[in-house]
Short mmCIF file of C-alpha atoms and ligand atoms in Angstrom, two decimals:
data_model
loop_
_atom_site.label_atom_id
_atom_site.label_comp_id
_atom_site.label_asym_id
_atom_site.label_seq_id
_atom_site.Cartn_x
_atom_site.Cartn_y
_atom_site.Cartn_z
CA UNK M 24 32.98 -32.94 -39.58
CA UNK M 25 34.56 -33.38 -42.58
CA UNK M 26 36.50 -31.08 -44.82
CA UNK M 27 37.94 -31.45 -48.31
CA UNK M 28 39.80 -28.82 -50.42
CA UNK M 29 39.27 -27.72 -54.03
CA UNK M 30 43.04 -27.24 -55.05
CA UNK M 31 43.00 -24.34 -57.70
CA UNK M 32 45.96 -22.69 -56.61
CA UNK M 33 45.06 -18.83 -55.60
CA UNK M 34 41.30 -19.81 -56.14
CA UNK M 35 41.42 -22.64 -53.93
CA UNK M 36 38.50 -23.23 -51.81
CA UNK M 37 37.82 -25.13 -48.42
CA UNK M 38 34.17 -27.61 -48.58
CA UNK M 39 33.46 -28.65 -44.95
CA UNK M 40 30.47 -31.24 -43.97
CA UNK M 41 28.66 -31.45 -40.88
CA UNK M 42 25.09 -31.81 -39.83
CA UNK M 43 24.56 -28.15 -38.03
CA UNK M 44 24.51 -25.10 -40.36
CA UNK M 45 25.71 -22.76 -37.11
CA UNK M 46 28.37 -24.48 -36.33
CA UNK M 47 29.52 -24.58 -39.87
CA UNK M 48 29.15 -21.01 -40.04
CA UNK M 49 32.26 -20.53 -37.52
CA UNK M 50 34.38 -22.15 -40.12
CA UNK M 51 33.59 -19.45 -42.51
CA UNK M 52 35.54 -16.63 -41.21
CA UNK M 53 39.02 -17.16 -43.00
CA UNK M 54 37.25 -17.12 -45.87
CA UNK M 55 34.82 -13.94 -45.40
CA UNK M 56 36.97 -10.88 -45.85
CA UNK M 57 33.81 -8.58 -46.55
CA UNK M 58 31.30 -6.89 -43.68
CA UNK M 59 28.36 -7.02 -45.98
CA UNK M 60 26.62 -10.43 -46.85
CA UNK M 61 23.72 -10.90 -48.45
CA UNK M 62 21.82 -14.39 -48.67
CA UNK M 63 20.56 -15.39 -51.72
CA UNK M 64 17.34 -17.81 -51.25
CA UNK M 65 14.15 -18.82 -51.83
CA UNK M 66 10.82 -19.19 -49.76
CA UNK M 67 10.48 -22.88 -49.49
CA UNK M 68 14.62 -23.01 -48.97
CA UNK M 69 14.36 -19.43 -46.30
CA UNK M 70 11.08 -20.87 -44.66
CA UNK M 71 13.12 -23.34 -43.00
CA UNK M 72 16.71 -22.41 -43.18
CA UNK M 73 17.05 -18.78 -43.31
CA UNK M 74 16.56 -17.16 -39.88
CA UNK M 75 19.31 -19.51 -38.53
CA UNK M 76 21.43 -18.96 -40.84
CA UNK M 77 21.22 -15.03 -40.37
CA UNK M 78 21.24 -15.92 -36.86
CA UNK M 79 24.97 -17.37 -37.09
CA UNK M 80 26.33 -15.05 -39.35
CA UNK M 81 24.92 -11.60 -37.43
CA UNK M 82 27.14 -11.70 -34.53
CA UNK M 83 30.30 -11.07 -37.15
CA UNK M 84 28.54 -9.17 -39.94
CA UNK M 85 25.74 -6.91 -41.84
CA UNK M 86 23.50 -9.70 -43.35
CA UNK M 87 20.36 -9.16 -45.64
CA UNK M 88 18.24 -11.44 -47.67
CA UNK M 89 16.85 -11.09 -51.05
CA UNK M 90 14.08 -14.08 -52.14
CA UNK M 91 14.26 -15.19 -55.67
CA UNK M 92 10.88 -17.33 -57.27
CA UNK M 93 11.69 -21.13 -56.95
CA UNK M 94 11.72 -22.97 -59.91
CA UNK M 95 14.40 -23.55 -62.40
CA UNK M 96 12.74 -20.91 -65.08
CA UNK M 97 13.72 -18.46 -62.82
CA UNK M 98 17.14 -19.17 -63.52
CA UNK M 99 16.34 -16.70 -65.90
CA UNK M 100 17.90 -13.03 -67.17
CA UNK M 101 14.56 -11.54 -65.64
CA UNK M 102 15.99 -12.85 -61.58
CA UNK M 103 19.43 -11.96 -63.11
CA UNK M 104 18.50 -8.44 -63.69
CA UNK M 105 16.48 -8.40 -60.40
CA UNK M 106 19.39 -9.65 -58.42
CA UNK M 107 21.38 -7.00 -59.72
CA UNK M 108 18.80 -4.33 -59.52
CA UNK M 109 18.53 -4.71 -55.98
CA UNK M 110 22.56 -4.79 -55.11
CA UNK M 111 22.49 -1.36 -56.99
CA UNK M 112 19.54 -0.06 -54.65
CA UNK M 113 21.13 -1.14 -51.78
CA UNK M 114 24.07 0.55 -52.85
CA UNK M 115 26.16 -2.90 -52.50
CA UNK M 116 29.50 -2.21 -53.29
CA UNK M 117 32.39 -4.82 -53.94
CA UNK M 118 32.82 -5.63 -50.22
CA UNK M 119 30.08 -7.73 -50.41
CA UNK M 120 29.59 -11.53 -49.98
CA UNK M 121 26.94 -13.51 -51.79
CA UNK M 122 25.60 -16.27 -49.56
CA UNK M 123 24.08 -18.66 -51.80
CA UNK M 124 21.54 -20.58 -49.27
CA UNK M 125 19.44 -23.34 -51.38
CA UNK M 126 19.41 -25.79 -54.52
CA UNK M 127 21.07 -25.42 -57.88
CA UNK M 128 19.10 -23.17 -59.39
CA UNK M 129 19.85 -20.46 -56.38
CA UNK M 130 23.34 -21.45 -56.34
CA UNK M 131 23.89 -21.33 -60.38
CA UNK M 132 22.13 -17.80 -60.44
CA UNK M 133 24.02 -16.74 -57.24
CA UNK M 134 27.44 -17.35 -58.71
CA UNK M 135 26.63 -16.18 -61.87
CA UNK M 136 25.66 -12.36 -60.46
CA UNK M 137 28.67 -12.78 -58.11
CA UNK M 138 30.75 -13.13 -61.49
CA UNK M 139 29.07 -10.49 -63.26
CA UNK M 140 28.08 -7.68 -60.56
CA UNK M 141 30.85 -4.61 -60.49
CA UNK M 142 33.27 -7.22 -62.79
CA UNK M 143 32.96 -10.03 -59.79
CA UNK M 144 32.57 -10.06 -55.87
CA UNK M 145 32.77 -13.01 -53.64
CA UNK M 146 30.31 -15.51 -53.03
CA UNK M 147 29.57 -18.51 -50.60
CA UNK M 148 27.75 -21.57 -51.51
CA UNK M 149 25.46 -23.53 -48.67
CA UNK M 150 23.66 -25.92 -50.96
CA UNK M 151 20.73 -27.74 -49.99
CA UNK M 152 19.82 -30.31 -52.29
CA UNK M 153 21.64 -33.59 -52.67
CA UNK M 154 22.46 -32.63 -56.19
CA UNK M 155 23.71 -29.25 -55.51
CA UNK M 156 25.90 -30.74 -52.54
CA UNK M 157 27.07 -33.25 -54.73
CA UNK M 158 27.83 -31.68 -57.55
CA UNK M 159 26.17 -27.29 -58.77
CA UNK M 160 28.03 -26.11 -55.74
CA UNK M 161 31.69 -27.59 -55.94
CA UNK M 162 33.65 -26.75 -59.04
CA UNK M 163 32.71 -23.22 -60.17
CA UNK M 164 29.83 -23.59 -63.08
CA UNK M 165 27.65 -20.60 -62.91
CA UNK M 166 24.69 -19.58 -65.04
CA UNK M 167 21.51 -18.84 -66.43
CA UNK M 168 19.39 -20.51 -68.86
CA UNK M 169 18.42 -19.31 -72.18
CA UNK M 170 14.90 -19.95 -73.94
CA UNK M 171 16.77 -21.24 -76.55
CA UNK M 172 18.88 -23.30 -74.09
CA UNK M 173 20.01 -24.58 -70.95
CA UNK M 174 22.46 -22.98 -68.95
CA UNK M 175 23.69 -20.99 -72.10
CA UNK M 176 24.83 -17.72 -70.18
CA UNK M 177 27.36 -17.98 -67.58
CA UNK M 178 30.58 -18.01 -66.42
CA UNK M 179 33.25 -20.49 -64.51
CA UNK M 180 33.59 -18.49 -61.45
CA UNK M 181 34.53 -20.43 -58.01
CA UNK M 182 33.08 -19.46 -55.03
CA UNK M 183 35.33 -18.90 -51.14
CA UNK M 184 34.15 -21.96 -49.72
CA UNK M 185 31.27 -24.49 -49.52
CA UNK M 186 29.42 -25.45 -46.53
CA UNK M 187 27.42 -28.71 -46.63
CA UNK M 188 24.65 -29.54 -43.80
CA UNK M 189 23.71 -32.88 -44.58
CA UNK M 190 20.57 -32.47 -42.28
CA UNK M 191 19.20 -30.13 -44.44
CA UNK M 192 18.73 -33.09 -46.60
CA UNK M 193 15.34 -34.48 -44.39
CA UNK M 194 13.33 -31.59 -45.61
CA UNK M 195 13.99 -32.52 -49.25
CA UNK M 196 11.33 -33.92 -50.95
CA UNK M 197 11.40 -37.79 -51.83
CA UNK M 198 11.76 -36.65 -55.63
CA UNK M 199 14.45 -33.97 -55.05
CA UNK M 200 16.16 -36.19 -53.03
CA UNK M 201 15.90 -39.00 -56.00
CA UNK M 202 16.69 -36.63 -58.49
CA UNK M 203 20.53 -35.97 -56.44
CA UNK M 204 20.75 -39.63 -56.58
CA UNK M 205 21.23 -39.72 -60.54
CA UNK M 206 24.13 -37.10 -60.03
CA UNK M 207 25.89 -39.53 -57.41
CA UNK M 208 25.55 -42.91 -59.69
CA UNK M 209 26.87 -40.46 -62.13
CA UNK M 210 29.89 -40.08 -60.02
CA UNK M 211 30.52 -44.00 -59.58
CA UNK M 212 29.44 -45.06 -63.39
CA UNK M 213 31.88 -42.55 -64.72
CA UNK M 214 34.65 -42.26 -62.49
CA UNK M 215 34.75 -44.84 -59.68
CA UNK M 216 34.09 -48.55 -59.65
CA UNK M 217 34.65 -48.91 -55.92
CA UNK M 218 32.21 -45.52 -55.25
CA UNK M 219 29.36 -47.70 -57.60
CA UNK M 220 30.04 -50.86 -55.57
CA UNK M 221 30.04 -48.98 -52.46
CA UNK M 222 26.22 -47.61 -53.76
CA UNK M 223 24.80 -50.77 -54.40
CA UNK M 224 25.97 -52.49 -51.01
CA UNK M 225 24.54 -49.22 -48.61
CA UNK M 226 21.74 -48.17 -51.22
CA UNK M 227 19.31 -49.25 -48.30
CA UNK M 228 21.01 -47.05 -45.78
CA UNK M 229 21.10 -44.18 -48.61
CA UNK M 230 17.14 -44.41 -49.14
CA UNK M 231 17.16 -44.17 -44.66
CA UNK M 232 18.88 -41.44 -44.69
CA UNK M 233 21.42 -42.61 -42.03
CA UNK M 234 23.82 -39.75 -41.41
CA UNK M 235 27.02 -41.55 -41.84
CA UNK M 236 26.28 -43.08 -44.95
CA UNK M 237 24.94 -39.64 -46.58
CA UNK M 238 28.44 -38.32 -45.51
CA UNK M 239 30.33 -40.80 -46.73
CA UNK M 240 28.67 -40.36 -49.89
CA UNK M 241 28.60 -36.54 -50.25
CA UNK M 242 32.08 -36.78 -49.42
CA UNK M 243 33.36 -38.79 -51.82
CA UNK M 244 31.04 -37.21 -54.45
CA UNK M 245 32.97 -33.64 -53.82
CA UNK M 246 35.90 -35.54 -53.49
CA UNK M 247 35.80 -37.21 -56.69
CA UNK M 248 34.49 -33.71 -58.32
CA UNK M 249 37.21 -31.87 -56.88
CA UNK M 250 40.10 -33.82 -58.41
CA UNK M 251 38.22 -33.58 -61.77
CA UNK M 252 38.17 -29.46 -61.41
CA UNK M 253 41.62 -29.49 -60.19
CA UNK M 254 42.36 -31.01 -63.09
CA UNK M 255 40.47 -29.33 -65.95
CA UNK M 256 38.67 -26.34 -64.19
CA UNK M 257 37.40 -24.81 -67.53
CA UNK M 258 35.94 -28.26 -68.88
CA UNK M 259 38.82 -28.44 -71.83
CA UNK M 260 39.13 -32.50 -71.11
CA UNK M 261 38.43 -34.56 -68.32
CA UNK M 262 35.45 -32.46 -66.87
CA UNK M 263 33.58 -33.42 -70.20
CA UNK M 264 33.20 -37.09 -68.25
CA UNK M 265 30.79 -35.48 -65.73
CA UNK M 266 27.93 -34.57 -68.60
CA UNK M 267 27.83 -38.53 -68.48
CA UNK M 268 24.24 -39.01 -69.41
CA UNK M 269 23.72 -35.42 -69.78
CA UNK M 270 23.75 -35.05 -73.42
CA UNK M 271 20.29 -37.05 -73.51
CA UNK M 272 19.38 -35.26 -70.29
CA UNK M 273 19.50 -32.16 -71.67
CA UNK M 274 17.19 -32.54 -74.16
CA UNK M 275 14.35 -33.95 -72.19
CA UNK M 276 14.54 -31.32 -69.64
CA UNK M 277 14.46 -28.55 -72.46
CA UNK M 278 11.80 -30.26 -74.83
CA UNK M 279 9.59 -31.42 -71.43
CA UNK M 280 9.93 -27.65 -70.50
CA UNK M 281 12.39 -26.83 -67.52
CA UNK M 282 11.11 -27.92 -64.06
CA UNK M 283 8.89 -30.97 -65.79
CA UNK M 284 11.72 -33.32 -65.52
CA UNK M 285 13.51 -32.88 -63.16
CA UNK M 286 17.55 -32.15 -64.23
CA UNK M 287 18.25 -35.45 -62.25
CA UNK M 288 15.69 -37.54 -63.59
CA UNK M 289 16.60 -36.91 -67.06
CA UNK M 290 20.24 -37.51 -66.55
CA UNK M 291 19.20 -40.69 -65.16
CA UNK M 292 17.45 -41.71 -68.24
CA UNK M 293 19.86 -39.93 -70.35
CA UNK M 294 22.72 -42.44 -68.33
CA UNK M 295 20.46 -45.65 -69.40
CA UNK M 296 20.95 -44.36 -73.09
CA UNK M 297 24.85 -43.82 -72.83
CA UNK M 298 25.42 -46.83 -71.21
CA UNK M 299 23.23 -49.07 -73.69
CA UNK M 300 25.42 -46.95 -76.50
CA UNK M 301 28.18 -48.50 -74.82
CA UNK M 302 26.90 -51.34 -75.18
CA UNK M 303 26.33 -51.73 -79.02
CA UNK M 304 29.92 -50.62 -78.77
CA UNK M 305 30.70 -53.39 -77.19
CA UNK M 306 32.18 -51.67 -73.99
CA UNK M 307 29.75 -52.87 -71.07
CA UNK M 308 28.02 -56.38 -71.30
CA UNK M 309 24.33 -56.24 -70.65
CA UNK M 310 24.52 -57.44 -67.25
CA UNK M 311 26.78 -54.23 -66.59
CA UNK M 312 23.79 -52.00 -67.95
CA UNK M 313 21.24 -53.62 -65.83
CA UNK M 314 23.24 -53.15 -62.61
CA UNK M 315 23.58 -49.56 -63.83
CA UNK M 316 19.51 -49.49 -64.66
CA UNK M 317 18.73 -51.14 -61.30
CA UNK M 318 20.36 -49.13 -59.00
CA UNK M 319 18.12 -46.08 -60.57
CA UNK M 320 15.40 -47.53 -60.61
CA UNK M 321 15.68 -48.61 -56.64
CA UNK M 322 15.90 -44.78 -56.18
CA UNK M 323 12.65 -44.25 -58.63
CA UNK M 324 14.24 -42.83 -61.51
CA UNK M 325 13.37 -43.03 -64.91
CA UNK M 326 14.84 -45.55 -66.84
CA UNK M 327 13.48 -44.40 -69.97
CA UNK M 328 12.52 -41.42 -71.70
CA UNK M 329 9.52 -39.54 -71.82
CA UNK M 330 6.76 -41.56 -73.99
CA UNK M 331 5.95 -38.09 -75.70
CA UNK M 332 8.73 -37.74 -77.15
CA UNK M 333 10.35 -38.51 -80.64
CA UNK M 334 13.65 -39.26 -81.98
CA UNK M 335 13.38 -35.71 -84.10
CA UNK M 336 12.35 -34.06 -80.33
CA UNK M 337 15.99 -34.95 -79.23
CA UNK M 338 18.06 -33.53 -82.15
CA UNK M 339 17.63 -29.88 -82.15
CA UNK M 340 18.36 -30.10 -78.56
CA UNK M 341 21.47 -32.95 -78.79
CA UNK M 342 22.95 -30.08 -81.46
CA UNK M 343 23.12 -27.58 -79.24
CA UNK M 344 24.94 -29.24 -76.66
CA UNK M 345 28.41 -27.45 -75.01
CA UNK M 346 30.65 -30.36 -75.88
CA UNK M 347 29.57 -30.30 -79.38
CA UNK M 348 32.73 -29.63 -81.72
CA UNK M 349 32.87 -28.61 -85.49
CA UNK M 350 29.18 -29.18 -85.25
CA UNK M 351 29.74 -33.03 -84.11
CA UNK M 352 27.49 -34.15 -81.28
CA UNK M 353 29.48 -35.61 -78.61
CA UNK M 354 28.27 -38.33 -75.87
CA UNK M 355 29.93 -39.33 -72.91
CA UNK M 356 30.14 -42.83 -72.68
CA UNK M 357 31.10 -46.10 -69.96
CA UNK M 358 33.97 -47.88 -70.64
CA UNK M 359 33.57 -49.94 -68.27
CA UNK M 360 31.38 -49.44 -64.84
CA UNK M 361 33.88 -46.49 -63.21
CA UNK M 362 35.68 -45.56 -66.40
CA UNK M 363 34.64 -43.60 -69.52
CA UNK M 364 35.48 -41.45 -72.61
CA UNK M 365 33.50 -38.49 -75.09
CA UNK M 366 33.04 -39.87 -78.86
CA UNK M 367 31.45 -38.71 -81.40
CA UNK M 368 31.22 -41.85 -83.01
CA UNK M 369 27.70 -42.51 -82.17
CA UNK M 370 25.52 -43.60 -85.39
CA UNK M 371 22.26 -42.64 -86.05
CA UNK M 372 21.38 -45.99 -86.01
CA UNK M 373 22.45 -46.28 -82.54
CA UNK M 374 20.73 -43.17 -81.05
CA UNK M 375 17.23 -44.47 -82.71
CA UNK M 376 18.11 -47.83 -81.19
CA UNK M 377 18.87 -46.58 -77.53
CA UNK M 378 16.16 -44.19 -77.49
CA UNK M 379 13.91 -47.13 -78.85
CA UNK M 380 12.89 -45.96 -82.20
CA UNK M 381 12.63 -48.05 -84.90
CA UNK M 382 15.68 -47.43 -87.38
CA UNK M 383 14.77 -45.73 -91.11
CA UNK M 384 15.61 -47.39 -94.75
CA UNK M 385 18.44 -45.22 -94.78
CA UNK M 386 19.92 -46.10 -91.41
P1 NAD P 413 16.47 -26.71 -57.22
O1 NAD P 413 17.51 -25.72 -56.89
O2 NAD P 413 15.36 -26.30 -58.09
O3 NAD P 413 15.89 -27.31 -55.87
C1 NAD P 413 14.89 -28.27 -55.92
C2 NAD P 413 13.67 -27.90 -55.07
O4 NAD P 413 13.95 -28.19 -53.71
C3 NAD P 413 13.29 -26.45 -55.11
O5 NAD P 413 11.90 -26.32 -55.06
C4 NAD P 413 13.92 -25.89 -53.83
O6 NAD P 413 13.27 -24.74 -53.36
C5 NAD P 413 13.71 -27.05 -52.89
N1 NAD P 413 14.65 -27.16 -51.79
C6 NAD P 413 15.97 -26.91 -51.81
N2 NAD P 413 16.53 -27.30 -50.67
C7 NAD P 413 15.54 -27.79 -49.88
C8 NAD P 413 15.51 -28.36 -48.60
N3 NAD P 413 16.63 -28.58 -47.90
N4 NAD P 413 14.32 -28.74 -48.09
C9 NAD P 413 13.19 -28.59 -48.83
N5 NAD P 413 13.16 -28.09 -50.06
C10 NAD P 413 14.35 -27.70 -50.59
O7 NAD P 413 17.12 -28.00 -57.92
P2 NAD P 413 18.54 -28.72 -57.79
O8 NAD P 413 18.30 -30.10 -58.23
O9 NAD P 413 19.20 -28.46 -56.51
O10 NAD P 413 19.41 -27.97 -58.89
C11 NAD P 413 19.11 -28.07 -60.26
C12 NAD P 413 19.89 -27.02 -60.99
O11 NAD P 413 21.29 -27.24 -60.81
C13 NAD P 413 19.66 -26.99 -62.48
O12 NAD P 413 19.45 -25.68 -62.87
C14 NAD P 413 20.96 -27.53 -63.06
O13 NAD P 413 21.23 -27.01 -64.33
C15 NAD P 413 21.94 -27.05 -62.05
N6 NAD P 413 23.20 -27.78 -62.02
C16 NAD P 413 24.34 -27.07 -62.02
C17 NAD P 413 25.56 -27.70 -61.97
C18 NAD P 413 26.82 -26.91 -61.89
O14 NAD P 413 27.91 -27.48 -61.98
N7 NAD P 413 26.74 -25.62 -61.68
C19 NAD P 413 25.62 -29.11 -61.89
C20 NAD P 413 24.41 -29.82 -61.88
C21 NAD P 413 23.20 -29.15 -61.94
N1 LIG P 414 28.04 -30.79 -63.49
C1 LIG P 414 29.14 -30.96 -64.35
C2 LIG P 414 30.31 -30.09 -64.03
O1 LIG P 414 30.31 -29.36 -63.07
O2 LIG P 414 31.24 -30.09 -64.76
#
């Protein structure tokens, strides 16, 4: 087992990983203060996880379930409402826990009712995605998305504690799975040189699925994330460097329609097109860029953008971005492989370029 601490002073918050959600469970209990839980799932995700889980957490306390629609346009106001609607029925009241059993999209909608129902009540997250283990669960970022925009509603609201069952990772599907893996070369790109040379050396023993390996790599993903949120919970500085390649990403997902792309695989494209901006800044050399490229690519993600889509298809989207200041857009860039800094000294020249359109007269 391992366990790793998200230092926020009175908001701290325990993470443990292990490969058995019961016996995870019995680590919770510090952290529970409340009778009443409710877990917060889906089918697919309570199909195979949730009567253990309920299992566990029955002998010590009152649990219920309610099912939310899978897919991320049900990270919607419409589940929101639901969510909400069905605490009130139940006559929840603020002695209640919010168990948030599944991917990103249950944990982001989780926390974000936990936040917002009777002014805030407490909430658990057991993520089961690679992404969400590595990254939506750990460091507080709840929300819902907006037609008008990704995750536009929502609140930075930290859950008690995070429990990770790496197991629950065989039941992913090959693309989910592939899709987390853009969020952990994210982690070593960005922040840690050693972390990226550690990927490329055990990438075969990532793409088994050997259980030591995935630890070592969740691990050091919520490791690395936690020092970030210690640092800048509320994303006023160095928090910015984890939209690496998310700027780009952003916009496919939303102009693809939400659920098309998946989040990861357009972050991994979206990393391609910071890094090669980097490059005509002359901050990585190619060769650095095609280490980044092939190590995506050997997990099947995209490299490139969708074919459909146009330089004007990014824009609207790139503008509404939440790093954007005084109307600037702002990219996260490397500076190196395990280093890198927001600008907004990105030309339109060198968007066209890395998103491989042909440059105007004006340009
Ligand atoms: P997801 O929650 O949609 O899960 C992917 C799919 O896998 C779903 O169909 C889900 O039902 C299924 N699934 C989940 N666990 C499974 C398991 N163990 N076995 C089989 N199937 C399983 O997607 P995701 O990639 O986990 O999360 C994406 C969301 O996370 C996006 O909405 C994104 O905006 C958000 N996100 C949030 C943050 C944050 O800091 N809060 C960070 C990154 C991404
Ligand atoms: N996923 C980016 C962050 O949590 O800040």
């Amino acid at each position: 087992m391992a366990q790793l601490k998200v230092d926020l002073g009175s908001r701290s918050y325990p993470i443990f990983i292990d490969t058995d959600t019961r016996q995870l469970t019995a680590h919770l209990t510090p952290y529970l203060k409340n009778r009443n839980l409710v877990i917060v799932s889906n089918a697919c995700v309570a199909d195979i996880y949730l009567d253990d889980l309920k299992a566990a957490l029955s002998k010590n306390y009152q649990v219920s379930h309610y099912l939310m629609q899978d897919g991320e346009q049900y990270k919607s106001f419409e589940t929101f409402h639901d969510l909400i609607g069905f605490l009130l029925e139940g006559n929840y009241g603020r002695d209640t826990t919010l168990v948030a059993l599944g991917g990103g999209v249950v944990g982001d909608l989780t926390g974000f009712v936990a936040a917002s129902y009777q002014r805030g009540i407490d909430f658990v997250q057991i993520p089961t995605t690679l992404l969400s283990q590595v990254d939506s669960s750990v460091g507080g970022k709840t929300a819902i998305n907006h037609p008008l925009g990704k995750n536009m509603v929502g609140a930075f609201y930290q859950p008690k504690a995070v429990l990770i069952d790496i197991k629950s990772l065989n039941t992913l599907p090959a693309r989910e799975f592939a899709a987390g893996m853009a969020e952990v070369i994210k982690y070593g790109v960005a922040l840690d040189r050693a972390f990226f040379d550690y990927l490329e050396v055990n990438k075969a023993a990532i793409a088994a699925f050997d259980t030591q390996t995935l630890i070592n790599v969740v691990k050091r993903c919520c490791e690395i994330k936690a020092d970030v949120v210690r640092q800048d919970e509320k994303e006023a500085g160095v928090r910015a460097l984890l939209n690496f390649g998310h700027t780009f990403g952003h916009a496919i997902e939303a102009h693809m329609g939400y659920g098309n792309w998946l989040h990861g695989e357009a972050v991994s494209a979206g990393m391609v097109f910071a890094s090669k901006v980097a490059q005509l800044n002359g901050l990585l050399t190619v060769e650095q860029v095609e280490r980044i490229s092939a190590l995506l690519e050997y997990f099947k993600l995209p490299i490139v953008g969708p074919a459909t889509m146009s330089y004007q298809d990014y824009m609207p989207h790139m503008r509404k971005d939440k790093k954007n200041l005084a109307g600037e857009i702002r990219f996260v860039i490397p500076t190196g492989i395990g280093s890198s800094k927001v600008t907004n000294q990105v030309s339109e020249a060198q968007l066209k370029q890395v998103l491989g359109f042909a440059p105007s007269a004006q340009d």
